[in-house]
Amino acid sequence: MIRFGPRQEDQTSTSRSRHRWSRLVPMLALVGVVVLLSGCGSEVVQPYSHITPQTEKANDIQTLYKITFWAALIVFVGVQAAILYTALRFRRRNEDRPEQVHGSRKLEIAWTVIPAVILLVLFIPNAQVIFKHAAAEQGPDKFDVDVIGKQWWWEFRYRDIPADPNNPDAGPLVTANEALLPVGVDVVFHVTSNNVIHSFWVPQLSGKVDVIPGHDNPLQFVASTPGDYFGECAEFCGSAHAWMRFKVKIVPEENFDAWVTAWRTPPASDANTETADVMEAPPAFGACLACHRVNGTNAAVALEGMPGLSGYVQGANETIGVSAEDQETDATGSEIVPGPGPNLTLLACRDTIGAGLLENTPENMERWLKHTDEVKEGVYMPNYYEQGAINDEQVAELVTYLQSLKPADGCPDEGLLVGGQVPQAEVEATDPRPNSGNGTPVAQ
Ligand code: CUA
């Protein structure tokens, strides 16, 4: 039977259900917003998220995020409300063809102007922040540090801090994966790579910056709270991309100075060495010297920085830049030059080994030396143990030696707020990889 109009009882039920919806919709919207915002507790420190910024720069970025978030939420709620309203208000009640409408000047102006306003609301603060941050990268009195993305770890080169004040040719102080910085200084990281493209990101300190061969990409910030700030590579760069983590440790100035002094001082000799001279280190360490340096010893023959660039091989403070020519002379066939390994000076003071992969303990060091490529798939460090070039006894000697690479009176950042900013327990995770041993915790 064909009906030509709603019956009386239909109208009643329609108005009843409309009444029900008018109460239900705002309730649902409220529940949705509460669920969304429950993830934003400011109490929880999230070292790998930008939502707990610790510098003015990161805070600027957070503000932009908030503006975008709220603008998107308003648009979302508005659009959903309009859809719901339209669906309910104009739902089919009979078989009549609804009134056809063509062109509405008011509507067309509205849906042109509203998005334009929304885009302006987003564009103006974004542009302001971009120019503000670009300006902050310029100027004198910057604390310049070169950062080189390697496969798969990070090298930090302190441009203005000579490795040896009496020998300018010795190049700058160099460290890997854990960069100490004095609190409150105006830092500019000059980020580059001699292999593939990475992305350098310490969410609580600043935004991401692409790590591109041949480019010196600056990244500026001022950190005024001591603590450990966690960073990671944020762009897929090969098999061990996920294990290219690092820390920026902001410490009081006196601790930083102590660290520099310790870095320049030969390591304490409680290992197999009387003089701390690397010639006195276990003979097996000789195999490591092709790629690793230990400052304060004569273990300073391995290449560092950007191989092929005289500035870096010599260690002088020359500008970063990889010309196409350099790239070609660097490259061995189609392979990317992996470059030398991390500088091991003060290695025993680092929290992790393998670029954030394992906690720096003697047990993990042994595991690392014996099963390097199993622990970190794709790593360029040859596995001398499995190749039979070094035996258990030699590994044990190496572990003792490497664990002795720290100042006699303790590490300069020991007992500081380090970790206070980011409680260690909150960022601990169990190693997710198969065959990863007895569930050794992976501390970041
Ligand atoms: Cu380097 Cu991902």
PDB file of C-alpha atoms in Angstrom, residues 54-293:
ATOM      1  CA  GLN A  54      60.799  21.267  28.194  1.00  0.00           C
ATOM      2  CA  THR A  55      62.113  24.196  26.178  1.00  0.00           C
ATOM      3  CA  GLU A  56      60.545  27.380  24.863  1.00  0.00           C
ATOM      4  CA  LYS A  57      61.095  26.090  21.380  1.00  0.00           C
ATOM      5  CA  ALA A  58      59.331  22.795  21.992  1.00  0.00           C
ATOM      6  CA  ASN A  59      56.597  24.733  23.731  1.00  0.00           C
ATOM      7  CA  ASP A  60      56.069  26.905  20.646  1.00  0.00           C
ATOM      8  CA  ILE A  61      55.594  23.732  18.658  1.00  0.00           C
ATOM      9  CA  GLN A  62      53.224  22.392  21.286  1.00  0.00           C
ATOM     10  CA  THR A  63      51.192  25.608  21.063  1.00  0.00           C
ATOM     11  CA  LEU A  64      50.881  25.181  17.301  1.00  0.00           C
ATOM     12  CA  TYR A  65      49.802  21.613  17.889  1.00  0.00           C
ATOM     13  CA  LYS A  66      47.132  22.771  20.317  1.00  0.00           C
ATOM     14  CA  ILE A  67      45.819  25.402  17.903  1.00  0.00           C
ATOM     15  CA  THR A  68      45.642  22.808  15.143  1.00  0.00           C
ATOM     16  CA  PHE A  69      44.080  20.253  17.466  1.00  0.00           C
ATOM     17  CA  TRP A  70      41.306  22.549  18.637  1.00  0.00           C
ATOM     18  CA  ALA A  71      40.659  23.893  15.136  1.00  0.00           C
ATOM     19  CA  ALA A  72      40.392  20.326  13.849  1.00  0.00           C
ATOM     20  CA  LEU A  73      38.148  19.336  16.748  1.00  0.00           C
ATOM     21  CA  ILE A  74      35.803  22.274  16.142  1.00  0.00           C
ATOM     22  CA  VAL A  75      35.637  21.439  12.429  1.00  0.00           C
ATOM     23  CA  PHE A  76      35.074  17.758  13.195  1.00  0.00           C
ATOM     24  CA  VAL A  77      32.286  18.378  15.688  1.00  0.00           C
ATOM     25  CA  GLY A  78      30.692  20.983  13.392  1.00  0.00           C
ATOM     26  CA  VAL A  79      30.725  18.693  10.374  1.00  0.00           C
ATOM     27  CA  GLN A  80      29.453  15.697  12.325  1.00  0.00           C
ATOM     28  CA  ALA A  81      26.681  17.783  13.873  1.00  0.00           C
ATOM     29  CA  ALA A  82      25.683  19.094  10.449  1.00  0.00           C
ATOM     30  CA  ILE A  83      25.614  15.567   9.034  1.00  0.00           C
ATOM     31  CA  LEU A  84      23.532  14.264  11.923  1.00  0.00           C
ATOM     32  CA  TYR A  85      21.152  17.200  11.783  1.00  0.00           C
ATOM     33  CA  THR A  86      20.710  16.828   8.033  1.00  0.00           C
ATOM     34  CA  ALA A  87      20.233  13.085   8.211  1.00  0.00           C
ATOM     35  CA  LEU A  88      17.604  13.369  10.913  1.00  0.00           C
ATOM     36  CA  ARG A  89      15.854  16.529   9.813  1.00  0.00           C
ATOM     37  CA  PHE A  90      15.583  15.579   6.160  1.00  0.00           C
ATOM     38  CA  ARG A  91      15.307  11.828   6.366  1.00  0.00           C
ATOM     39  CA  ARG A  92      12.950  10.155   3.953  1.00  0.00           C
ATOM     40  CA  ARG A  93       9.376  10.180   5.193  1.00  0.00           C
ATOM     41  CA  ASN A  94       7.490   9.301   2.019  1.00  0.00           C
ATOM     42  CA  GLU A  95       8.033   8.480  -1.594  1.00  0.00           C
ATOM     43  CA  ASP A  96       7.861  12.104  -2.736  1.00  0.00           C
ATOM     44  CA  ARG A  97      10.789  13.504  -4.607  1.00  0.00           C
ATOM     45  CA  PRO A  98      12.280  16.161  -2.307  1.00  0.00           C
ATOM     46  CA  GLU A  99      12.500  19.743  -3.381  1.00  0.00           C
ATOM     47  CA  GLN A 100      15.501  20.223  -5.671  1.00  0.00           C
ATOM     48  CA  VAL A 101      17.780  23.167  -4.918  1.00  0.00           C
ATOM     49  CA  HIS A 102      20.408  24.493  -7.269  1.00  0.00           C
ATOM     50  CA  GLY A 103      22.961  27.061  -6.286  1.00  0.00           C
ATOM     51  CA  SER A 104      22.827  29.080  -3.129  1.00  0.00           C
ATOM     52  CA  ARG A 105      24.986  32.146  -3.065  1.00  0.00           C
ATOM     53  CA  LYS A 106      24.902  32.329   0.714  1.00  0.00           C
ATOM     54  CA  LEU A 107      26.031  28.728   1.108  1.00  0.00           C
ATOM     55  CA  GLU A 108      28.755  29.014  -1.494  1.00  0.00           C
ATOM     56  CA  ILE A 109      30.184  32.147   0.101  1.00  0.00           C
ATOM     57  CA  ALA A 110      30.001  30.476   3.505  1.00  0.00           C
ATOM     58  CA  TRP A 111      31.893  27.357   2.493  1.00  0.00           C
ATOM     59  CA  THR A 112      34.539  29.409   0.757  1.00  0.00           C
ATOM     60  CA  VAL A 113      35.046  31.931   3.543  1.00  0.00           C
ATOM     61  CA  ILE A 114      34.995  29.524   6.507  1.00  0.00           C
ATOM     62  CA  PRO A 115      37.854  27.280   5.277  1.00  0.00           C
ATOM     63  CA  ALA A 116      39.827  30.378   4.286  1.00  0.00           C
ATOM     64  CA  VAL A 117      39.447  31.723   7.831  1.00  0.00           C
ATOM     65  CA  ILE A 118      40.447  28.347   9.309  1.00  0.00           C
ATOM     66  CA  LEU A 119      43.546  28.229   7.097  1.00  0.00           C
ATOM     67  CA  LEU A 120      44.487  31.768   8.126  1.00  0.00           C
ATOM     68  CA  VAL A 121      44.073  30.850  11.794  1.00  0.00           C
ATOM     69  CA  LEU A 122      46.541  28.001  11.229  1.00  0.00           C
ATOM     70  CA  PHE A 123      48.874  29.832   8.858  1.00  0.00           C
ATOM     71  CA  ILE A 124      49.597  32.996  10.833  1.00  0.00           C
ATOM     72  CA  PRO A 125      50.930  31.399  14.052  1.00  0.00           C
ATOM     73  CA  ASN A 126      52.789  28.735  12.050  1.00  0.00           C
ATOM     74  CA  ALA A 127      54.534  31.352   9.918  1.00  0.00           C
ATOM     75  CA  GLN A 128      55.388  33.390  13.023  1.00  0.00           C
ATOM     76  CA  VAL A 129      56.957  30.401  14.734  1.00  0.00           C
ATOM     77  CA  ILE A 130      58.901  29.361  11.613  1.00  0.00           C
ATOM     78  CA  PHE A 131      60.469  32.821  11.306  1.00  0.00           C
ATOM     79  CA  LYS A 132      61.093  33.073  15.041  1.00  0.00           C
ATOM     80  CA  HIS A 133      62.905  29.733  15.117  1.00  0.00           C
ATOM     81  CA  ALA A 134      64.894  30.485  11.970  1.00  0.00           C
ATOM     82  CA  ALA A 135      66.054  33.772  13.537  1.00  0.00           C
ATOM     83  CA  ALA A 136      67.064  31.981  16.737  1.00  0.00           C
ATOM     84  CA  GLU A 137      69.472  29.787  14.769  1.00  0.00           C
ATOM     85  CA  GLN A 138      71.489  32.849  13.739  1.00  0.00           C
ATOM     86  CA  GLY A 139      73.683  35.107  15.744  1.00  0.00           C
ATOM     87  CA  PRO A 140      76.872  34.954  17.811  1.00  0.00           C
ATOM     88  CA  ASP A 141      77.455  33.189  21.120  1.00  0.00           C
ATOM     89  CA  LYS A 142      75.973  29.908  20.065  1.00  0.00           C
ATOM     90  CA  PHE A 143      77.121  26.614  21.492  1.00  0.00           C
ATOM     91  CA  ASP A 144      77.745  24.801  18.199  1.00  0.00           C
ATOM     92  CA  VAL A 145      77.772  21.034  18.043  1.00  0.00           C
ATOM     93  CA  ASP A 146      78.051  19.033  14.834  1.00  0.00           C
ATOM     94  CA  VAL A 147      75.800  16.017  14.782  1.00  0.00           C
ATOM     95  CA  ILE A 148      76.403  13.290  12.229  1.00  0.00           C
ATOM     96  CA  GLY A 149      73.796  10.609  11.625  1.00  0.00           C
ATOM     97  CA  LYS A 150      75.545   7.299  11.107  1.00  0.00           C
ATOM     98  CA  GLN A 151      74.228   3.818  10.431  1.00  0.00           C
ATOM     99  CA  TRP A 152      72.961   3.387  13.129  1.00  0.00           C
ATOM    100  CA  TRP A 153      74.155   5.757  15.794  1.00  0.00           C
ATOM    101  CA  TRP A 154      74.979   9.425  16.304  1.00  0.00           C
ATOM    102  CA  GLU A 155      78.287  11.240  16.498  1.00  0.00           C
ATOM    103  CA  PHE A 156      78.470  14.555  18.396  1.00  0.00           C
ATOM    104  CA  ARG A 157      81.410  16.851  17.675  1.00  0.00           C
ATOM    105  CA  TYR A 158      81.882  19.881  19.924  1.00  0.00           C
ATOM    106  CA  ARG A 159      83.188  22.404  17.405  1.00  0.00           C
ATOM    107  CA  ASP A 160      84.465  24.897  19.941  1.00  0.00           C
ATOM    108  CA  ILE A 161      85.954  22.461  22.447  1.00  0.00           C
ATOM    109  CA  PRO A 162      89.346  21.188  21.303  1.00  0.00           C
ATOM    110  CA  ALA A 163      90.185  17.610  22.147  1.00  0.00           C
ATOM    111  CA  ASP A 164      93.582  18.847  23.272  1.00  0.00           C
ATOM    112  CA  PRO A 165      93.995  22.574  24.032  1.00  0.00           C
ATOM    113  CA  ASN A 166      97.734  22.281  23.314  1.00  0.00           C
ATOM    114  CA  ASN A 167      97.280  20.630  19.958  1.00  0.00           C
ATOM    115  CA  PRO A 168      94.800  22.327  17.637  1.00  0.00           C
ATOM    116  CA  ASP A 169      95.270  19.584  15.047  1.00  0.00           C
ATOM    117  CA  ALA A 170      93.769  17.018  17.370  1.00  0.00           C
ATOM    118  CA  GLY A 171      90.284  18.184  16.412  1.00  0.00           C
ATOM    119  CA  PRO A 172      87.277  18.677  18.616  1.00  0.00           C
ATOM    120  CA  LEU A 173      85.902  16.690  21.526  1.00  0.00           C
ATOM    121  CA  VAL A 174      83.814  13.872  20.130  1.00  0.00           C
ATOM    122  CA  THR A 175      81.257  11.599  21.691  1.00  0.00           C
ATOM    123  CA  ALA A 176      78.552   9.221  20.577  1.00  0.00           C
ATOM    124  CA  ASN A 177      74.882   8.679  21.319  1.00  0.00           C
ATOM    125  CA  GLU A 178      74.876  10.595  24.611  1.00  0.00           C
ATOM    126  CA  ALA A 179      75.608  14.293  24.327  1.00  0.00           C
ATOM    127  CA  LEU A 180      76.257  16.272  27.482  1.00  0.00           C
ATOM    128  CA  LEU A 181      75.432  19.971  27.416  1.00  0.00           C
ATOM    129  CA  PRO A 182      75.588  22.658  30.082  1.00  0.00           C
ATOM    130  CA  VAL A 183      72.223  23.899  31.268  1.00  0.00           C
ATOM    131  CA  GLY A 184      70.958  27.195  29.862  1.00  0.00           C
ATOM    132  CA  VAL A 185      73.298  27.505  26.882  1.00  0.00           C
ATOM    133  CA  ASP A 186      72.026  28.521  23.472  1.00  0.00           C
ATOM    134  CA  VAL A 187      72.753  25.335  21.552  1.00  0.00           C
ATOM    135  CA  VAL A 188      72.811  24.926  17.801  1.00  0.00           C
ATOM    136  CA  PHE A 189      73.131  21.373  16.558  1.00  0.00           C
ATOM    137  CA  HIS A 190      74.438  21.288  12.987  1.00  0.00           C
ATOM    138  CA  VAL A 191      72.933  18.097  11.718  1.00  0.00           C
ATOM    139  CA  THR A 192      74.213  16.194   8.730  1.00  0.00           C
ATOM    140  CA  SER A 193      74.956  12.693   7.436  1.00  0.00           C
ATOM    141  CA  ASN A 194      77.507  10.963   5.248  1.00  0.00           C
ATOM    142  CA  ASN A 195      75.298   8.025   4.360  1.00  0.00           C
ATOM    143  CA  VAL A 196      71.518   8.023   4.075  1.00  0.00           C
ATOM    144  CA  ILE A 197      68.813  10.404   5.223  1.00  0.00           C
ATOM    145  CA  HIS A 198      67.906  10.207   8.900  1.00  0.00           C
ATOM    146  CA  SER A 199      65.763  12.438  11.063  1.00  0.00           C
ATOM    147  CA  PHE A 200      67.045  13.871  14.337  1.00  0.00           C
ATOM    148  CA  TRP A 201      64.381  14.274  16.981  1.00  0.00           C
ATOM    149  CA  VAL A 202      64.413  15.062  20.695  1.00  0.00           C
ATOM    150  CA  PRO A 203      60.702  15.711  21.183  1.00  0.00           C
ATOM    151  CA  GLN A 204      60.985  17.502  24.533  1.00  0.00           C
ATOM    152  CA  LEU A 205      63.676  19.886  23.281  1.00  0.00           C
ATOM    153  CA  SER A 206      62.735  20.690  19.709  1.00  0.00           C
ATOM    154  CA  GLY A 207      61.063  19.589  16.502  1.00  0.00           C
ATOM    155  CA  LYS A 208      62.430  17.103  14.022  1.00  0.00           C
ATOM    156  CA  VAL A 209      65.143  18.009  11.596  1.00  0.00           C
ATOM    157  CA  ASP A 210      66.054  16.025   8.500  1.00  0.00           C
ATOM    158  CA  VAL A 211      69.585  14.642   8.452  1.00  0.00           C
ATOM    159  CA  ILE A 212      70.625  14.949   4.831  1.00  0.00           C
ATOM    160  CA  PRO A 213      74.031  14.217   3.281  1.00  0.00           C
ATOM    161  CA  GLY A 214      75.548  17.480   2.076  1.00  0.00           C
ATOM    162  CA  HIS A 215      73.333  19.742   4.166  1.00  0.00           C
ATOM    163  CA  ASP A 216      74.099  21.491   7.429  1.00  0.00           C
ATOM    164  CA  ASN A 217      70.646  21.649   8.982  1.00  0.00           C
ATOM    165  CA  PRO A 218      70.658  23.750  12.145  1.00  0.00           C
ATOM    166  CA  LEU A 219      68.567  22.948  15.198  1.00  0.00           C
ATOM    167  CA  GLN A 220      68.561  25.469  18.017  1.00  0.00           C
ATOM    168  CA  PHE A 221      67.224  25.285  21.570  1.00  0.00           C
ATOM    169  CA  VAL A 222      67.923  26.443  25.106  1.00  0.00           C
ATOM    170  CA  ALA A 223      67.294  23.834  27.800  1.00  0.00           C
ATOM    171  CA  SER A 224      66.952  25.342  31.251  1.00  0.00           C
ATOM    172  CA  THR A 225      66.098  22.184  33.187  1.00  0.00           C
ATOM    173  CA  PRO A 226      68.806  19.590  33.854  1.00  0.00           C
ATOM    174  CA  GLY A 227      67.847  16.073  32.944  1.00  0.00           C
ATOM    175  CA  ASP A 228      67.984  13.341  30.363  1.00  0.00           C
ATOM    176  CA  TYR A 229      66.178  14.060  27.134  1.00  0.00           C
ATOM    177  CA  PHE A 230      65.507  11.133  24.867  1.00  0.00           C
ATOM    178  CA  GLY A 231      65.950  11.254  21.122  1.00  0.00           C
ATOM    179  CA  GLU A 232      65.504   8.913  18.238  1.00  0.00           C
ATOM    180  CA  CYS A 233      65.871   8.689  14.510  1.00  0.00           C
ATOM    181  CA  ALA A 234      62.492   9.547  13.072  1.00  0.00           C
ATOM    182  CA  GLU A 235      62.952   8.466   9.498  1.00  0.00           C
ATOM    183  CA  PHE A 236      63.367   4.924   8.258  1.00  0.00           C
ATOM    184  CA  CYS A 237      67.024   4.571   7.343  1.00  0.00           C
ATOM    185  CA  GLY A 238      67.765   0.863   7.201  1.00  0.00           C
ATOM    186  CA  SER A 239      67.543  -2.320   9.191  1.00  0.00           C
ATOM    187  CA  ALA A 240      68.584  -0.886  12.561  1.00  0.00           C
ATOM    188  CA  HIS A 241      66.620   2.355  12.242  1.00  0.00           C
ATOM    189  CA  ALA A 242      64.686   1.590  15.417  1.00  0.00           C
ATOM    190  CA  TRP A 243      67.949   1.277  17.377  1.00  0.00           C
ATOM    191  CA  MET A 244      69.323   4.665  16.565  1.00  0.00           C
ATOM    192  CA  ARG A 245      68.365   6.231  19.841  1.00  0.00           C
ATOM    193  CA  PHE A 246      70.296   8.794  21.789  1.00  0.00           C
ATOM    194  CA  LYS A 247      70.178  11.094  24.781  1.00  0.00           C
ATOM    195  CA  VAL A 248      70.846  14.747  25.326  1.00  0.00           C
ATOM    196  CA  LYS A 249      71.956  15.175  28.921  1.00  0.00           C
ATOM    197  CA  ILE A 250      71.535  18.662  30.254  1.00  0.00           C
ATOM    198  CA  VAL A 251      73.807  19.086  33.285  1.00  0.00           C
ATOM    199  CA  PRO A 252      74.987  21.960  35.499  1.00  0.00           C
ATOM    200  CA  GLU A 253      77.962  23.817  34.061  1.00  0.00           C
ATOM    201  CA  GLU A 254      80.452  22.500  36.629  1.00  0.00           C
ATOM    202  CA  ASN A 255      79.516  18.939  35.739  1.00  0.00           C
ATOM    203  CA  PHE A 256      79.927  19.696  32.068  1.00  0.00           C
ATOM    204  CA  ASP A 257      83.376  21.164  32.706  1.00  0.00           C
ATOM    205  CA  ALA A 258      84.264  18.076  34.731  1.00  0.00           C
ATOM    206  CA  TRP A 259      83.116  15.916  31.842  1.00  0.00           C
ATOM    207  CA  VAL A 260      85.329  17.820  29.379  1.00  0.00           C
ATOM    208  CA  THR A 261      88.295  17.490  31.738  1.00  0.00           C
ATOM    209  CA  ALA A 262      87.606  13.793  32.200  1.00  0.00           C
ATOM    210  CA  TRP A 263      87.282  13.330  28.462  1.00  0.00           C
ATOM    211  CA  ARG A 264      90.754  14.787  27.962  1.00  0.00           C
ATOM    212  CA  THR A 265      92.274  12.736  30.758  1.00  0.00           C
ATOM    213  CA  PRO A 266      93.549   9.216  30.160  1.00  0.00           C
ATOM    214  CA  PRO A 267      91.128   6.658  31.545  1.00  0.00           C
ATOM    215  CA  ALA A 268      91.590   5.217  35.000  1.00  0.00           C
ATOM    216  CA  SER A 269      93.808   2.207  34.907  1.00  0.00           C
ATOM    217  CA  ASP A 270      91.987  -0.361  36.948  1.00  0.00           C
ATOM    218  CA  ALA A 271      91.738  -2.676  33.951  1.00  0.00           C
ATOM    219  CA  ASN A 272      94.583  -4.663  32.486  1.00  0.00           C
ATOM    220  CA  THR A 273      96.609  -1.556  32.125  1.00  0.00           C
ATOM    221  CA  GLU A 274      99.176   0.155  34.283  1.00  0.00           C
ATOM    222  CA  THR A 275      99.545   3.322  32.285  1.00  0.00           C
ATOM    223  CA  ALA A 276      96.147   3.689  30.679  1.00  0.00           C
ATOM    224  CA  ASP A 277      97.968   3.704  27.408  1.00  0.00           C
ATOM    225  CA  VAL A 278      95.994   1.733  24.913  1.00  0.00           C
ATOM    226  CA  MET A 279      99.102  -0.281  24.105  1.00  0.00           C
ATOM    227  CA  GLU A 280      98.622  -1.638  27.597  1.00  0.00           C
ATOM    228  CA  ALA A 281      94.994  -2.440  26.914  1.00  0.00           C
ATOM    229  CA  PRO A 282      94.240  -6.055  26.132  1.00  0.00           C
ATOM    230  CA  PRO A 283      95.912  -6.981  22.840  1.00  0.00           C
ATOM    231  CA  ALA A 284      92.498  -7.974  21.495  1.00  0.00           C
ATOM    232  CA  PHE A 285      91.556  -4.279  21.602  1.00  0.00           C
ATOM    233  CA  GLY A 286      93.895  -3.829  18.650  1.00  0.00           C
ATOM    234  CA  ALA A 287      91.143  -5.224  16.438  1.00  0.00           C
ATOM    235  CA  CYS A 288      88.830  -2.441  17.608  1.00  0.00           C
ATOM    236  CA  LEU A 289      91.273   0.373  16.822  1.00  0.00           C
ATOM    237  CA  ALA A 290      90.539   0.389  13.113  1.00  0.00           C
ATOM    238  CA  CYS A 291      87.146   1.917  13.881  1.00  0.00           C
ATOM    239  CA  HIS A 292      87.181   3.184  17.475  1.00  0.00           C
ATOM    240  CA  ARG A 293      89.132   5.820  19.334  1.00  0.00           C
TER     241      ARG A 293
END
